[in-house]
């Protein structure tokens, strides 16, 4: 099964659920689903700022697996971090996300 995650709620979803649950499973190859993409909203985008240790681990997994990481454009511009993201992490809106996942669509989308 292929899944995509939307990180839309408080930063706790990134600092705890992603960092302590999902990411270790992805790093160890035991998540149980093929994660094809992650899209970040609001303050969750800070995990994608170059230098963030959780983001560094996430980017490494994404590069190894081909998983898409994408940041919300409006959220990044409002926070003035659009030019501070890890190299290769695009910013966009839903149409960009749909296009990016079009060739490898998820079976399920999970919002955290």
Short mmCIF file of C-alpha atoms in Angstrom, two decimals:
data_model
loop_
_atom_site.label_atom_id
_atom_site.label_comp_id
_atom_site.label_asym_id
_atom_site.label_seq_id
_atom_site.Cartn_x
_atom_site.Cartn_y
_atom_site.Cartn_z
CA UNK A 1 0.00 0.00 0.00
CA UNK A 2 1.22 3.50 -0.87
CA UNK A 3 0.53 6.39 1.51
CA UNK A 4 1.14 10.11 1.66
CA UNK A 5 1.25 12.12 4.87
CA UNK A 6 -0.02 15.67 5.33
CA UNK A 7 1.40 17.32 8.42
CA UNK A 8 -1.25 19.91 9.16
CA UNK A 9 -1.64 20.00 12.94
CA UNK A 10 0.63 21.27 15.70
CA UNK A 11 4.39 20.83 15.61
CA UNK A 12 3.93 17.90 18.00
CA UNK A 13 2.94 15.80 14.99
CA UNK A 14 6.39 16.41 13.49
CA UNK A 15 8.51 16.44 16.64
CA UNK A 16 6.91 13.34 18.08
CA UNK A 17 4.86 11.33 15.59
CA UNK A 18 7.23 11.83 12.65
CA UNK A 19 10.53 11.94 14.55
CA UNK A 20 9.84 9.20 17.10
CA UNK A 21 7.50 6.86 15.22
CA UNK A 22 7.37 7.19 11.44
CA UNK A 23 10.94 8.25 10.66
CA UNK A 24 12.70 5.47 12.61
CA UNK A 25 10.48 2.93 10.87
CA UNK A 26 11.34 4.41 7.47
CA UNK A 27 15.05 4.44 8.30
CA UNK A 28 14.89 0.79 9.32
CA UNK A 29 12.71 -0.26 6.36
CA UNK A 30 9.89 -1.51 8.58
CA UNK A 31 7.14 1.11 8.19
CA UNK A 32 4.82 -1.36 6.50
CA UNK A 33 3.65 1.01 3.76
CA UNK A 34 5.42 2.67 0.87
CA UNK A 35 5.45 6.39 1.73
CA UNK A 36 5.36 8.23 -1.59
CA UNK A 37 5.12 11.75 -0.21
CA UNK A 38 4.90 14.13 2.70
CA UNK A 39 3.42 17.62 2.56
CA UNK A 40 3.99 20.10 5.39
CA UNK A 41 1.77 22.99 6.56
CA UNK A 42 2.13 25.83 9.06
CA UNK A 43 5.04 25.54 11.53
CA UNK A 44 5.64 21.93 10.48
CA UNK A 45 7.62 23.42 7.60
CA UNK A 46 10.46 24.27 9.98
CA UNK A 47 11.47 20.61 9.90
CA UNK A 48 12.46 21.18 6.26
CA UNK A 49 14.78 24.11 7.02
CA UNK A 50 18.36 23.18 6.21
CA UNK A 51 20.14 22.25 9.42
CA UNK A 52 17.12 20.78 11.22
CA UNK A 53 18.24 17.35 12.51
CA UNK A 54 14.87 15.68 11.95
CA UNK A 55 14.74 17.16 8.46
CA UNK A 56 18.26 15.95 7.68
CA UNK A 57 17.23 12.39 8.50
CA UNK A 58 14.02 12.78 6.52
CA UNK A 59 15.82 14.16 3.47
CA UNK A 60 18.24 11.22 3.58
CA UNK A 61 15.33 8.75 3.54
CA UNK A 62 13.61 10.70 0.75
CA UNK A 63 16.72 10.67 -1.40
CA UNK A 64 17.19 6.95 -0.85
CA UNK A 65 13.56 5.99 -1.52
CA UNK A 66 12.36 8.64 -3.96
CA UNK A 67 9.75 9.89 -1.49
CA UNK A 68 8.48 13.40 -2.22
CA UNK A 69 8.88 16.07 0.44
CA UNK A 70 7.01 19.30 -0.24
CA UNK A 71 6.45 22.46 1.79
CA UNK A 72 3.37 24.66 1.61
CA UNK A 73 4.28 27.75 -0.37
CA UNK A 74 2.14 30.25 1.54
CA UNK A 75 3.29 28.85 4.88
CA UNK A 76 6.95 29.15 3.88
CA UNK A 77 6.61 32.66 2.49
CA UNK A 78 4.70 33.87 5.56
CA UNK A 79 7.46 32.47 7.80
CA UNK A 80 10.20 33.77 5.49
CA UNK A 81 11.83 30.35 5.17
CA UNK A 82 11.17 29.60 1.49
CA UNK A 83 14.84 30.11 0.63
CA UNK A 84 16.12 28.18 3.67
CA UNK A 85 14.84 24.68 2.92
CA UNK A 86 17.02 21.64 2.31
CA UNK A 87 18.28 21.50 -1.26
CA UNK A 88 15.83 19.81 -3.58
CA UNK A 89 12.76 20.25 -1.35
CA UNK A 90 10.11 22.01 -3.45
CA UNK A 91 7.47 24.38 -2.21
CA UNK A 92 4.01 24.42 -3.69
CA UNK A 93 0.28 24.19 -3.25
CA UNK A 94 -2.18 21.35 -3.80
CA UNK A 95 -2.02 21.48 -7.62
CA UNK A 96 1.77 21.11 -7.37
CA UNK A 97 1.41 18.22 -4.95
CA UNK A 98 -1.08 16.46 -7.22
CA UNK A 99 1.24 16.89 -10.21
CA UNK A 100 4.28 15.70 -8.28
CA UNK A 101 2.49 12.57 -7.06
CA UNK A 102 0.64 11.98 -10.33
CA UNK A 103 3.07 9.36 -11.58
CA UNK A 104 3.09 7.54 -8.25
CA UNK A 105 -0.23 8.29 -6.52
CA UNK A 106 -0.90 7.14 -2.96
CA UNK A 107 -3.65 4.67 -2.11
CA UNK A 108 -4.33 6.59 1.09
CA UNK A 109 -3.64 10.08 2.41
CA UNK A 110 -3.13 10.42 6.16
CA UNK A 111 -3.40 13.81 7.86
CA UNK A 112 -1.50 14.28 11.10
#
